[in-house]
Tab-separated table of C-alpha atoms in Angstrom:
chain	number	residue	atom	x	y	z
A	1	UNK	CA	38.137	111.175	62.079
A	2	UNK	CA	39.044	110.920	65.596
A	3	UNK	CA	36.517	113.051	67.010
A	4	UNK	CA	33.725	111.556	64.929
A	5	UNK	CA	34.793	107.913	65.675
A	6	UNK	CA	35.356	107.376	61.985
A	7	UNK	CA	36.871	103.696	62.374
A	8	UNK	CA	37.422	103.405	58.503
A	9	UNK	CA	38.842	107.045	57.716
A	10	UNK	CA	41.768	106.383	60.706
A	11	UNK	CA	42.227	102.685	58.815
A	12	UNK	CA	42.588	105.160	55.593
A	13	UNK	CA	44.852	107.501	57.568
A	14	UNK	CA	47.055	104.638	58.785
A	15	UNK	CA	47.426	103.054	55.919
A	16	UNK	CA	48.008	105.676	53.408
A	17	UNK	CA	50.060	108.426	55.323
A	18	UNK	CA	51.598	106.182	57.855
A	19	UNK	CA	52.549	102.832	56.280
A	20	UNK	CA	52.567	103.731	52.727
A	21	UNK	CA	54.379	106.998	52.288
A	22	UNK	CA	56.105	106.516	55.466
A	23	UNK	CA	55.198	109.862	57.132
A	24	UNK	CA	56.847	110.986	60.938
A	25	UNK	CA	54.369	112.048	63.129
A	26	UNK	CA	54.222	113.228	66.819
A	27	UNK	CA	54.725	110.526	69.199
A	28	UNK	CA	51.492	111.388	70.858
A	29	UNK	CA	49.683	111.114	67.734
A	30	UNK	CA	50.707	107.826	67.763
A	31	UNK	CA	49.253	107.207	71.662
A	32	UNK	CA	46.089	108.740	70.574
A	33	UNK	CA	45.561	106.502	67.376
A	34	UNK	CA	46.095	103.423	69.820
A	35	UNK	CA	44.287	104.147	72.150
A	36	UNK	CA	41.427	105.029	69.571
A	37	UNK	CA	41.821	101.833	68.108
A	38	UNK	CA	42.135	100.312	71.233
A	39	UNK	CA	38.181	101.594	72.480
A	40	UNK	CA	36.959	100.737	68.562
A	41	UNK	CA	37.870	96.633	69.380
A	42	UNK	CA	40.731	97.063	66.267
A	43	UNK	CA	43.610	95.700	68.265
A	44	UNK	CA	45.396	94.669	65.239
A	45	UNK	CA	45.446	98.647	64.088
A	46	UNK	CA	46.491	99.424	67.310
A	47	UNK	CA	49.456	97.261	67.160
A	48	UNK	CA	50.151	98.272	63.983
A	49	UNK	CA	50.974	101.822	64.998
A	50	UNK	CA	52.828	100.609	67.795
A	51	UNK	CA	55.173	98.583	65.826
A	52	UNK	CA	56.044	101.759	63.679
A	53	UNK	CA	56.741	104.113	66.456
A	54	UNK	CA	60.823	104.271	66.734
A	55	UNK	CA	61.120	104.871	70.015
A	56	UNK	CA	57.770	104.274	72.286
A	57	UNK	CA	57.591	106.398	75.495
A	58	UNK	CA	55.932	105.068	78.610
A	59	UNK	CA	52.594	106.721	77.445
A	60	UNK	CA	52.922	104.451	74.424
A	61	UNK	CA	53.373	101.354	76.159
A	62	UNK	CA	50.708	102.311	78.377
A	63	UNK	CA	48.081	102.775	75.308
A	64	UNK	CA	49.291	99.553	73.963
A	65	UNK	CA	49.326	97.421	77.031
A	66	UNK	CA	45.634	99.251	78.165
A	67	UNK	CA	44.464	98.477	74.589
A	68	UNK	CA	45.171	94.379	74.845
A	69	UNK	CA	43.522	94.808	77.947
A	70	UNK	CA	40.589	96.101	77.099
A	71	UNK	CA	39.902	93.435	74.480
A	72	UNK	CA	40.512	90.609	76.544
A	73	UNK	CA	44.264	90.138	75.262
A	74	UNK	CA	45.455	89.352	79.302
A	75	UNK	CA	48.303	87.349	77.985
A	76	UNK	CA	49.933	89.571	75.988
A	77	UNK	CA	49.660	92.600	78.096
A	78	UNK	CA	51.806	90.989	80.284
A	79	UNK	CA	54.469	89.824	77.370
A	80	UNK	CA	54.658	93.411	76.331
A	81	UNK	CA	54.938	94.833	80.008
A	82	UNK	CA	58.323	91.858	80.272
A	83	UNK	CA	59.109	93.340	76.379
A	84	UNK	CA	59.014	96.578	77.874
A	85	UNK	CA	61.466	96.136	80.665
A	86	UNK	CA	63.878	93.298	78.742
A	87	UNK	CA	63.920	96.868	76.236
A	88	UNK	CA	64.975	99.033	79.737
A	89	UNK	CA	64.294	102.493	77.869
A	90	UNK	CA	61.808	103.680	79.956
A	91	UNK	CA	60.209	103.585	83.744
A	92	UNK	CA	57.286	102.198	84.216
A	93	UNK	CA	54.920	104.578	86.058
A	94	UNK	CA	51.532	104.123	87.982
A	95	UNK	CA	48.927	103.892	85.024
A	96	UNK	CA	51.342	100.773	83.233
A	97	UNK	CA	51.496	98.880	86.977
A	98	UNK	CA	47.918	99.121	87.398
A	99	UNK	CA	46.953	97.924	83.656
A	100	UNK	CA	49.314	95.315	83.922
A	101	UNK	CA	47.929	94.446	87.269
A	102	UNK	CA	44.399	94.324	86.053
A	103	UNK	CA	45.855	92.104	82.838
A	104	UNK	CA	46.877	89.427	86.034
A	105	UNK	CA	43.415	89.715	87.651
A	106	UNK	CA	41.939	88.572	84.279
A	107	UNK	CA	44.127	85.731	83.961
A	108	UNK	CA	43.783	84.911	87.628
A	109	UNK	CA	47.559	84.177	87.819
A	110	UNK	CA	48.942	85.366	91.007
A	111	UNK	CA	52.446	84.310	89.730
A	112	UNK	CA	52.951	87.291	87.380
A	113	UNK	CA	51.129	89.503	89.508
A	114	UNK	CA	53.568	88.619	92.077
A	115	UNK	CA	56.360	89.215	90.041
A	116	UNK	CA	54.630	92.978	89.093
A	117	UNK	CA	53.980	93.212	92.429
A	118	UNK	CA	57.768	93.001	93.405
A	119	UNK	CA	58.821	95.257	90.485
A	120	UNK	CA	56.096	97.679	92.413
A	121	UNK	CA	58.216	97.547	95.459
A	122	UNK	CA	61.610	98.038	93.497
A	123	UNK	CA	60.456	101.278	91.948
A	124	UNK	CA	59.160	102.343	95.768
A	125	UNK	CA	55.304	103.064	95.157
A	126	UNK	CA	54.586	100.365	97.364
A	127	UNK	CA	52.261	103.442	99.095
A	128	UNK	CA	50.602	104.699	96.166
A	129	UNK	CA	46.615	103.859	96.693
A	130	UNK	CA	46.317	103.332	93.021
A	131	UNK	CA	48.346	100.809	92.224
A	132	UNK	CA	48.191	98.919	95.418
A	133	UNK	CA	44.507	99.136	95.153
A	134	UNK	CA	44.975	96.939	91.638
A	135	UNK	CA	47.119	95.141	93.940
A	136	UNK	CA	44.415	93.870	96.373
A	137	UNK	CA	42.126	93.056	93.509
A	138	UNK	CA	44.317	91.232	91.308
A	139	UNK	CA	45.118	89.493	94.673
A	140	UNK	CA	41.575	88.859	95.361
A	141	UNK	CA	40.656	87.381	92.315
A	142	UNK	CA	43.131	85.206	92.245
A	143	UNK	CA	41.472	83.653	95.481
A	144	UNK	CA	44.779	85.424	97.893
A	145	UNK	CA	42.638	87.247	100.676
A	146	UNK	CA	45.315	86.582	103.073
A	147	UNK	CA	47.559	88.905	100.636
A	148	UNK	CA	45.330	91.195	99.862
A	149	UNK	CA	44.588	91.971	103.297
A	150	UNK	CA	48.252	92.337	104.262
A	151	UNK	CA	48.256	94.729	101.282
A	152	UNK	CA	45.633	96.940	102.009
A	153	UNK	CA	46.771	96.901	105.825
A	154	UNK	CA	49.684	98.284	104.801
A	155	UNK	CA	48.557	100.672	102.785
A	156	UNK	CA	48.863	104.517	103.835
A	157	UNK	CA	46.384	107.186	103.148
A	158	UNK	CA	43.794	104.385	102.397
A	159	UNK	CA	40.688	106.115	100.001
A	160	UNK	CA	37.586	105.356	99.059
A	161	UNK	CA	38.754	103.343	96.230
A	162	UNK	CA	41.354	100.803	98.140
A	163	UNK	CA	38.359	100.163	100.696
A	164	UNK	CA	36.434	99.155	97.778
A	165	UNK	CA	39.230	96.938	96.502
A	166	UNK	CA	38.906	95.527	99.246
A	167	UNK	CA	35.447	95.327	100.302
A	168	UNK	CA	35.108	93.524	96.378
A	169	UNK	CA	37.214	90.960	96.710
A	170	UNK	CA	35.958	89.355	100.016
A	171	UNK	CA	32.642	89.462	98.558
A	172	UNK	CA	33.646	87.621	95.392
A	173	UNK	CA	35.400	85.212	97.552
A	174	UNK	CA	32.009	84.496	99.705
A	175	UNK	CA	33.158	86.623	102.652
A	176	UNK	CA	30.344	88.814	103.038
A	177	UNK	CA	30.450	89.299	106.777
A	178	UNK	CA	33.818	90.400	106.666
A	179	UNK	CA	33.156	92.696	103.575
A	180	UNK	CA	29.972	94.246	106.003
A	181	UNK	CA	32.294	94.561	108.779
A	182	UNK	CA	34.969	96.344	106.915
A	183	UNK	CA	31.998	98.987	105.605
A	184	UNK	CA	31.552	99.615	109.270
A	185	UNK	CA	34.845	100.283	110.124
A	186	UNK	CA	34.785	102.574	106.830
A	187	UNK	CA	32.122	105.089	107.926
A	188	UNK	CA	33.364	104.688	111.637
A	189	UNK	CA	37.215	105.917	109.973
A	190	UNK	CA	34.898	108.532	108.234
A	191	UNK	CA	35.682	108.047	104.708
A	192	UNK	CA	32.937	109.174	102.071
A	193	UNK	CA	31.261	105.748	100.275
A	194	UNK	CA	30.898	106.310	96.470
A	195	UNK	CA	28.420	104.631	94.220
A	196	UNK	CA	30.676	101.616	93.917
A	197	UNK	CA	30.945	101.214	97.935
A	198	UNK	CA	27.108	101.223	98.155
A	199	UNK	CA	26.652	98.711	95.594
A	200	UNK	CA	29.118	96.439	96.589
A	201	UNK	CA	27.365	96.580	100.270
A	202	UNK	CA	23.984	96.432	99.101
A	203	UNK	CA	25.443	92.888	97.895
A	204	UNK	CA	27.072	91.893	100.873
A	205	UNK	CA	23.737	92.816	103.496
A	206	UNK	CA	21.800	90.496	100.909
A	207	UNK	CA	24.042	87.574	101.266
A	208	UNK	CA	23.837	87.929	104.959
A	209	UNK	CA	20.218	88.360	105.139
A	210	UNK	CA	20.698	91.439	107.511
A	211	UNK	CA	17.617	93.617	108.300
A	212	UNK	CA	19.383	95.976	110.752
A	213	UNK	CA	21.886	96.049	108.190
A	214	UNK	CA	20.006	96.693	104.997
A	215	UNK	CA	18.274	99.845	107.123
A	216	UNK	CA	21.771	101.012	107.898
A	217	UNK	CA	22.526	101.253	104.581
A	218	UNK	CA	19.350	102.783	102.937
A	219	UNK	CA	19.678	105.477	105.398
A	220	UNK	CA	23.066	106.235	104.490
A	221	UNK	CA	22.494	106.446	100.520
A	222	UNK	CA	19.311	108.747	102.015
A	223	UNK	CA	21.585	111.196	103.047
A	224	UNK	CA	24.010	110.588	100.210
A	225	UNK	CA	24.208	112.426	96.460
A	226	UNK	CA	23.103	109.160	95.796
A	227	UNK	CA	19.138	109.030	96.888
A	228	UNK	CA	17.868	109.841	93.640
A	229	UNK	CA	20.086	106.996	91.929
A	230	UNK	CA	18.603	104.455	89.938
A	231	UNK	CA	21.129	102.090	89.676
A	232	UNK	CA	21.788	102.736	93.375
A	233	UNK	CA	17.711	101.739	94.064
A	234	UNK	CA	17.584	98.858	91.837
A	235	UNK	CA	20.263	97.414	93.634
A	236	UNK	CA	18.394	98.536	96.822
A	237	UNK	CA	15.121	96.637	95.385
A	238	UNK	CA	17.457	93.579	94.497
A	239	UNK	CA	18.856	93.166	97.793
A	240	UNK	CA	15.039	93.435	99.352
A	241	UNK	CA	14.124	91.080	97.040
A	242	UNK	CA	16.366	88.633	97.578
A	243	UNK	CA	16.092	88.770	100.876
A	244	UNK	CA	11.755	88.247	100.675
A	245	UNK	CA	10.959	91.991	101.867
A	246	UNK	CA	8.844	92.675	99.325
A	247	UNK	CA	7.004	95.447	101.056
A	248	UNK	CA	10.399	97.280	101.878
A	249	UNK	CA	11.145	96.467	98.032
A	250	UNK	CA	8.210	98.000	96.658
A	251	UNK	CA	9.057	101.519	98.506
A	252	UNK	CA	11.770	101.808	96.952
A	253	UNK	CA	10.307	100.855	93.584
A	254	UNK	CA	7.730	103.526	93.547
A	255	UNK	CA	10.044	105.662	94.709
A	256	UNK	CA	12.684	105.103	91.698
A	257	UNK	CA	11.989	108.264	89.691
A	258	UNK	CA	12.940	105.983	86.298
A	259	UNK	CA	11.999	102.269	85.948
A	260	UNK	CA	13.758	100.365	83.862
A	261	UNK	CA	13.720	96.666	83.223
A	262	UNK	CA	16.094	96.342	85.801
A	263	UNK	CA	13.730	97.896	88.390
A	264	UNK	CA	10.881	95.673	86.990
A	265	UNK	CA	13.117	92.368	86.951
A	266	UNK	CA	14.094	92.845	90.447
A	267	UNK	CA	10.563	93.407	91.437
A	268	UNK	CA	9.501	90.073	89.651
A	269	UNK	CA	12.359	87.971	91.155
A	270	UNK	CA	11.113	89.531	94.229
A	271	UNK	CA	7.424	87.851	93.950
């Protein structure tokens, strides 16, 4: 029922084998039905198996925490990440830091992201790019650029993924210079942009209005796997757009080899 997304027959499986006749099942099976539950909006289902599973590992707190996440339930990620350690019966490892991380950026409340933060430290993966990455964002969202820069300063073996962290936040914040001037020192360092890094740009050379920019970047994404991305050019046609370059935006448009409504929005605004 898994595999064919069959909400009702897992309701039917939970109900009748699990609850009812009280059957013992892998622990994992347990992790899968959550998160299962978790992607099909049932949070209460998802609960529900947590409750009955004796002795959660860390993969089940994970699924559990990740699956309030996912439906909005910020709050009481982070009582079951306290729950979690007040029960001291297992570590917590990158993946539970990072969701309950991302649980604080929703909230916006840099107090218990703090307090994460500083368990973080105490378990020594203070130079682990994943979690510190969630670091700088929860940081950034909750309006702490001073923070998150320290953070991603910091930060060893910085990726593609921490620059965009970064890059993010100061753009959220209204710091788009700063976000462009970061990108630069990006390709100058020589790390690879992704999709995400070119989007997030493509944002941040609109705000500023840049046309030496905005070339800069369309002939990086040229030369990129990404030239032949339409969600990559309609961002390229809404940054031209917004910035009055309609003839620059209309290149790209008949370029895009699928036009969506997107591509035919942007064009619109454009005019």
């Amino acid at each position: 029922c898994i595999k064919k997304k069959d909400v009702d027959s897992a309701k039917m499986f939970l109900t009748t084998f699990m609850l009812k006749h009280k059957i013992n099942f892998v622990p994992s099976i347990g992790d899968i039905l959550i998160r299962f539950f978790a992607t099909c909006g049932c949070l209460l289902e998802a609960s529900t198996v947590f409750s009955i599973i004796p002795s959660p590992s860390v993969h089940t707190w994970h699924a559990i925490i990740n699956a309030h996440c996912l439906n909005g339930q910020t709050k009481e990620a982070i009582d079951l990440y306290n729950k979690m350690l007040d029960r001291n019966e297992v570590v917590p490892n990158t993946y539970i830091f990072s969701c309950s991380l991302k649980a604080c950026s929703g909230m916006q409340t840099v107090y218990y992201g703090s307090l994460i933060y500083s368990d973080v430290i105490k378990m020594g993966l203070e130079s682990d790019v994943v979690v510190e990455s969630a670091v700088i964002h929860m940081y950034s969202k909750c309006k702490r650029m001073e923070e998150a820069s320290n953070v991603f300063a910091k930060l060893r073996g910085q990726n593609v993924v921490s620059w965009n962290a970064m890059m993010t936040g100061l753009i959220e914040q209204g710091i788009s210079l700063s976000a462009i001037q970061l990108f630069e020192k990006m390709i100058k360092d020589g790390v690879n942009p992704d999709k995400i890094t070119f989007l997030c740009v493509a944002k941040a050379y609109a705000n500023q209005n840049s046309p030496v920019g905005m070339k800069f970047l369309c002939d990086l994404i040229a030369q990129s796997q990404f030239a032949s991305d339409n969600v990559i050019g309609n961002s390229l046609i809404d940054m031209y757009a917004k910035c009055g370059d309609i003839e620059r935006a209309c290149e790209v448009f008949e370029c895009l080899e699928c036009r969506d409504i997107i591509s035919w929005s942007s064009m619109i605004f454009g005019y």
